[in-house]
PDB file of N, CA and C in Angstrom:
ATOM      1  N   MET A 426      -9.431  -3.132 -21.239  1.00 77.00           N
ATOM      2  CA  MET A 426      -8.625  -1.932 -21.220  1.00 77.00           C
ATOM      3  C   MET A 426      -7.558  -2.087 -22.161  1.00 77.00           C
ATOM      4  N   ARG A 427      -7.315  -0.981 -22.792  1.00 83.00           N
ATOM      5  CA  ARG A 427      -6.295  -0.821 -23.866  1.00 83.00           C
ATOM      6  C   ARG A 427      -4.857  -0.640 -23.282  1.00 83.00           C
ATOM      7  N   GLU A 428      -3.929  -1.255 -23.848  1.00 80.00           N
ATOM      8  CA  GLU A 428      -2.605  -1.145 -23.342  1.00 80.00           C
ATOM      9  C   GLU A 428      -1.896  -0.016 -24.156  1.00 80.00           C
ATOM     10  N   ILE A 429      -1.181   0.847 -23.467  1.00 81.00           N
ATOM     11  CA  ILE A 429      -0.374   1.935 -24.220  1.00 81.00           C
ATOM     12  C   ILE A 429       1.022   1.793 -23.907  1.00 81.00           C
ATOM     13  N   GLU A 430       1.892   2.288 -24.752  1.00 82.00           N
ATOM     14  CA  GLU A 430       3.378   2.178 -24.392  1.00 82.00           C
ATOM     15  C   GLU A 430       3.911   3.489 -23.882  1.00 82.00           C
ATOM     16  N   VAL A 431       4.474   3.433 -22.749  1.00 79.00           N
ATOM     17  CA  VAL A 431       5.024   4.532 -22.039  1.00 79.00           C
ATOM     18  C   VAL A 431       6.501   4.309 -21.887  1.00 79.00           C
ATOM     19  N   PHE A 432       7.302   5.314 -22.135  1.00 83.00           N
ATOM     20  CA  PHE A 432       8.709   5.266 -21.817  1.00 83.00           C
ATOM     21  C   PHE A 432       9.035   6.172 -20.567  1.00 83.00           C
ATOM     22  N   ILE A 433       9.668   5.566 -19.603  1.00 85.00           N
ATOM     23  CA  ILE A 433      10.117   6.250 -18.366  1.00 85.00           C
ATOM     24  C   ILE A 433      11.577   6.414 -18.492  1.00 85.00           C
ATOM     25  N   ASP A 434      12.052   7.639 -18.413  1.00 89.00           N
ATOM     26  CA  ASP A 434      13.441   8.000 -18.449  1.00 89.00           C
ATOM     27  C   ASP A 434      13.897   8.470 -17.105  1.00 89.00           C
ATOM     28  N   THR A 435      14.748   7.678 -16.392  1.00 90.00           N
ATOM     29  CA  THR A 435      15.194   8.022 -15.094  1.00 90.00           C
ATOM     30  C   THR A 435      16.035   9.306 -15.032  1.00 90.00           C
ATOM     31  N   GLU A 436      16.580   9.725 -16.189  1.00 92.00           N
ATOM     32  CA  GLU A 436      17.269  10.896 -16.162  1.00 92.00           C
ATOM     33  C   GLU A 436      16.350  12.092 -16.244  1.00 92.00           C
ATOM     34  N   GLU A 437      15.209  11.933 -16.901  1.00 93.00           N
ATOM     35  CA  GLU A 437      14.137  12.899 -16.954  1.00 93.00           C
ATOM     36  C   GLU A 437      13.467  13.079 -15.536  1.00 93.00           C
ATOM     37  N   ILE A 438      13.197  11.984 -14.860  1.00 93.00           N
ATOM     38  CA  ILE A 438      12.780  11.960 -13.551  1.00 93.00           C
ATOM     39  C   ILE A 438      13.776  12.747 -12.625  1.00 93.00           C
ATOM     40  N   ALA A 439      15.048  12.426 -12.681  1.00 93.00           N
ATOM     41  CA  ALA A 439      16.057  13.126 -11.897  1.00 93.00           C
ATOM     42  C   ALA A 439      15.974  14.659 -12.096  1.00 93.00           C
ATOM     43  N   GLU A 440      15.906  15.091 -13.392  1.00 94.00           N
ATOM     44  CA  GLU A 440      15.859  16.513 -13.702  1.00 94.00           C
ATOM     45  C   GLU A 440      14.596  17.153 -13.094  1.00 94.00           C
ATOM     46  N   PHE A 441      13.510  16.468 -13.174  1.00 95.00           N
ATOM     47  CA  PHE A 441      12.248  16.921 -12.523  1.00 95.00           C
ATOM     48  C   PHE A 441      12.368  17.076 -11.083  1.00 95.00           C
ATOM     49  N   PHE A 442      12.864  16.095 -10.493  1.00 94.00           N
ATOM     50  CA  PHE A 442      13.104  16.195  -8.958  1.00 94.00           C
ATOM     51  C   PHE A 442      14.051  17.404  -8.676  1.00 94.00           C
ATOM     52  N   PHE A 443      15.069  17.563  -9.466  1.00 95.00           N
ATOM     53  CA  PHE A 443      16.045  18.700  -9.210  1.00 95.00           C
ATOM     54  C   PHE A 443      15.296  19.941  -9.261  1.00 95.00           C
ATOM     55  N   GLN A 444      14.511  20.199 -10.270  1.00 96.00           N
ATOM     56  CA  GLN A 444      13.842  21.487 -10.496  1.00 96.00           C
ATOM     57  C   GLN A 444      12.829  21.698  -9.322  1.00 96.00           C
ATOM     58  N   GLU A 445      11.978  20.647  -8.930  1.00 96.00           N
ATOM     59  CA  GLU A 445      10.989  20.723  -7.975  1.00 96.00           C
ATOM     60  C   GLU A 445      11.693  20.973  -6.533  1.00 96.00           C
ATOM     61  N   LEU A 446      12.650  20.268  -6.226  1.00 96.00           N
ATOM     62  CA  LEU A 446      13.442  20.477  -5.044  1.00 96.00           C
ATOM     63  C   LEU A 446      14.102  21.835  -4.901  1.00 96.00           C
ATOM     64  N   MET A 447      14.640  22.336  -5.959  1.00 96.00           N
ATOM     65  CA  MET A 447      15.218  23.665  -5.945  1.00 96.00           C
ATOM     66  C   MET A 447      14.128  24.745  -5.576  1.00 96.00           C
ATOM     67  N   LYS A 448      12.964  24.560  -6.208  1.00 97.00           N
ATOM     68  CA  LYS A 448      11.833  25.461  -5.895  1.00 97.00           C
ATOM     69  C   LYS A 448      11.451  25.409  -4.458  1.00 97.00           C
ATOM     70  N   ARG A 449      11.764  24.448  -3.824  1.00 97.00           N
ATOM     71  CA  ARG A 449      11.436  24.323  -2.374  1.00 97.00           C
ATOM     72  C   ARG A 449      12.660  24.559  -1.409  1.00 97.00           C
ATOM     73  N   GLY A 450      13.764  24.944  -2.056  1.00 97.00           N
ATOM     74  CA  GLY A 450      14.817  25.356  -1.274  1.00 97.00           C
ATOM     75  C   GLY A 450      15.912  24.191  -1.018  1.00 97.00           C
ATOM     76  N   TYR A 451      15.802  23.113  -1.619  1.00 95.00           N
ATOM     77  CA  TYR A 451      16.725  22.073  -1.410  1.00 95.00           C
ATOM     78  C   TYR A 451      17.666  21.963  -2.609  1.00 95.00           C
ATOM     79  N   ILE A 452      18.884  21.608  -2.401  1.00 93.00           N
ATOM     80  CA  ILE A 452      19.934  21.585  -3.443  1.00 93.00           C
ATOM     81  C   ILE A 452      20.542  20.061  -3.392  1.00 93.00           C
ATOM     82  N   PRO A 453      19.787  19.103  -4.066  1.00 92.00           N
ATOM     83  CA  PRO A 453      20.358  17.738  -3.909  1.00 92.00           C
ATOM     84  C   PRO A 453      21.596  17.645  -4.867  1.00 92.00           C
ATOM     85  N   ASN A 454      22.437  16.683  -4.504  1.00 94.00           N
ATOM     86  CA  ASN A 454      23.563  16.426  -5.388  1.00 94.00           C
ATOM     87  C   ASN A 454      23.195  15.398  -6.398  1.00 94.00           C
ATOM     88  N   GLU A 455      24.057  15.046  -7.429  1.00 93.00           N
ATOM     89  CA  GLU A 455      23.637  14.174  -8.505  1.00 93.00           C
ATOM     90  C   GLU A 455      23.316  12.793  -7.998  1.00 93.00           C
ATOM     91  N   GLU A 456      24.142  12.270  -7.008  1.00 95.00           N
ATOM     92  CA  GLU A 456      23.808  10.913  -6.572  1.00 95.00           C
ATOM     93  C   GLU A 456      22.642  10.856  -5.957  1.00 95.00           C
ATOM     94  N   GLU A 457      22.155  11.817  -5.103  1.00 94.00           N
ATOM     95  CA  GLU A 457      20.776  11.819  -4.388  1.00 94.00           C
ATOM     96  C   GLU A 457      19.602  11.847  -5.582  1.00 94.00           C
ATOM     97  N   LEU A 458      19.931  12.655  -6.633  1.00 93.00           N
ATOM     98  CA  LEU A 458      18.901  12.680  -7.608  1.00 93.00           C
ATOM     99  C   LEU A 458      18.817  11.335  -8.341  1.00 93.00           C
ATOM    100  N   GLU A 459      19.838  10.702  -8.665  1.00 93.00           N
ATOM    101  CA  GLU A 459      19.795   9.351  -9.167  1.00 93.00           C
ATOM    102  C   GLU A 459      19.059   8.383  -8.359  1.00 93.00           C
ATOM    103  N   ASP A 460      19.424   8.460  -7.010  1.00 95.00           N
ATOM    104  CA  ASP A 460      18.660   7.599  -6.011  1.00 95.00           C
ATOM    105  C   ASP A 460      17.161   7.795  -6.086  1.00 95.00           C
ATOM    106  N   LEU A 461      16.730   9.089  -6.079  1.00 93.00           N
ATOM    107  CA  LEU A 461      15.350   9.377  -6.102  1.00 93.00           C
ATOM    108  C   LEU A 461      14.661   8.946  -7.396  1.00 93.00           C
ATOM    109  N   ALA A 462      15.350   9.096  -8.474  1.00 93.00           N
ATOM    110  CA  ALA A 462      14.792   8.569  -9.797  1.00 93.00           C
ATOM    111  C   ALA A 462      14.603   7.191  -9.796  1.00 93.00           C
ATOM    112  N   ASP A 463      15.633   6.410  -9.273  1.00 94.00           N
ATOM    113  CA  ASP A 463      15.572   4.884  -9.200  1.00 94.00           C
ATOM    114  C   ASP A 463      14.529   4.453  -8.194  1.00 94.00           C
ATOM    115  N   ILE A 464      14.282   5.120  -7.142  1.00 95.00           N
ATOM    116  CA  ILE A 464      13.283   4.841  -6.162  1.00 95.00           C
ATOM    117  C   ILE A 464      11.893   5.086  -6.841  1.00 95.00           C
ATOM    118  N   THR A 465      11.742   6.109  -7.529  1.00 95.00           N
ATOM    119  CA  THR A 465      10.494   6.371  -8.260  1.00 95.00           C
ATOM    120  C   THR A 465      10.216   5.364  -9.302  1.00 95.00           C
ATOM    121  N   PHE A 466      11.119   4.982 -10.013  1.00 93.00           N
ATOM    122  CA  PHE A 466      10.982   3.861 -11.072  1.00 93.00           C
ATOM    123  C   PHE A 466      10.542   2.625 -10.401  1.00 93.00           C
ATOM    124  N   ASP A 467      11.220   2.241  -9.270  1.00 94.00           N
ATOM    125  CA  ASP A 467      10.873   1.091  -8.518  1.00 94.00           C
ATOM    126  C   ASP A 467       9.477   1.072  -7.939  1.00 94.00           C
ATOM    127  N   TYR A 468       9.080   2.351  -7.494  1.00 95.00           N
ATOM    128  CA  TYR A 468       7.775   2.449  -6.984  1.00 95.00           C
ATOM    129  C   TYR A 468       6.714   2.220  -8.114  1.00 95.00           C
ATOM    130  N   LEU A 469       6.922   2.818  -9.292  1.00 92.00           N
ATOM    131  CA  LEU A 469       6.018   2.569 -10.452  1.00 92.00           C
ATOM    132  C   LEU A 469       5.906   1.193 -10.747  1.00 92.00           C
ATOM    133  N   LEU A 470       7.068   0.318 -10.769  1.00 93.00           N
ATOM    134  CA  LEU A 470       7.048  -1.069 -10.986  1.00 93.00           C
ATOM    135  C   LEU A 470       6.335  -1.773  -9.983  1.00 93.00           C
ATOM    136  N   ASP A 471       6.531  -1.506  -8.643  1.00 95.00           N
ATOM    137  CA  ASP A 471       5.809  -2.058  -7.554  1.00 95.00           C
ATOM    138  C   ASP A 471       4.343  -1.994  -7.595  1.00 95.00           C
ATOM    139  N   LYS A 472       3.910  -0.803  -7.990  1.00 93.00           N
ATOM    140  CA  LYS A 472       2.447  -0.500  -8.016  1.00 93.00           C
ATOM    141  C   LYS A 472       1.853  -0.978  -9.429  1.00 93.00           C
ATOM    142  N   CYS A 473       2.622  -1.702 -10.234  1.00 89.00           N
ATOM    143  CA  CYS A 473       2.226  -2.177 -11.493  1.00 89.00           C
ATOM    144  C   CYS A 473       1.578  -1.050 -12.463  1.00 89.00           C
ATOM    145  N   ILE A 474       2.269   0.052 -12.282  1.00 87.00           N
ATOM    146  CA  ILE A 474       1.793   1.168 -13.186  1.00 87.00           C
ATOM    147  C   ILE A 474       2.634   1.058 -14.480  1.00 87.00           C
ATOM    148  N   ILE A 475       3.767   0.457 -14.444  1.00 86.00           N
ATOM    149  CA  ILE A 475       4.699   0.185 -15.529  1.00 86.00           C
ATOM    150  C   ILE A 475       5.224  -1.216 -15.471  1.00 86.00           C
ATOM    151  N   ASP A 476       5.626  -1.801 -16.556  1.00 85.00           N
ATOM    152  CA  ASP A 476       6.392  -2.956 -16.703  1.00 85.00           C
ATOM    153  C   ASP A 476       7.741  -2.707 -17.203  1.00 85.00           C
ATOM    154  N   GLU A 477       8.809  -3.259 -16.662  1.00 81.00           N
ATOM    155  CA  GLU A 477      10.165  -3.019 -17.145  1.00 81.00           C
ATOM    156  C   GLU A 477      10.355  -3.869 -18.423  1.00 81.00           C
ATOM    157  N   ASP A 478      10.892  -3.266 -19.414  1.00 78.00           N
ATOM    158  CA  ASP A 478      11.182  -3.843 -20.711  1.00 78.00           C
ATOM    159  C   ASP A 478      12.709  -3.873 -20.903  1.00 78.00           C
ATOM    160  N   ASN A 479      13.230  -5.025 -20.782  1.00 76.00           N
ATOM    161  CA  ASN A 479      14.686  -5.269 -20.844  1.00 76.00           C
ATOM    162  C   ASN A 479      15.093  -5.491 -22.279  1.00 76.00           C
ATOM    163  N   GLU A 480      15.342  -4.344 -23.046  1.00 70.00           N
ATOM    164  CA  GLU A 480      15.732  -4.509 -24.324  1.00 70.00           C
ATOM    165  C   GLU A 480      17.227  -4.791 -24.417  1.00 70.00           C
ATOM    166  N   ASP A 481      17.599  -5.738 -25.253  1.00 59.00           N
ATOM    167  CA  ASP A 481      19.158  -6.093 -25.426  1.00 59.00           C
ATOM    168  C   ASP A 481      19.752  -5.475 -26.608  1.00 59.00           C
TER     169      ASP A 481
END
C-alpha cells in the first residue's frame, strides 16, 4: 500500500461542523466546536487513519 501525506486542520474541521450543525438547527459556540474538532482528530488517530506529526 502506498503512503500519502494528508494534512488535517482542526480549524477546518470546526468550520465544517459549524456549517453542518447550523443546517440541522444547532448553533454551537466556539468552545464546543473546538471540542468537536479535537474529538474528531483524536478519533482519526485512534483508528490509525492518520498519524500525528509533531513538527517543531
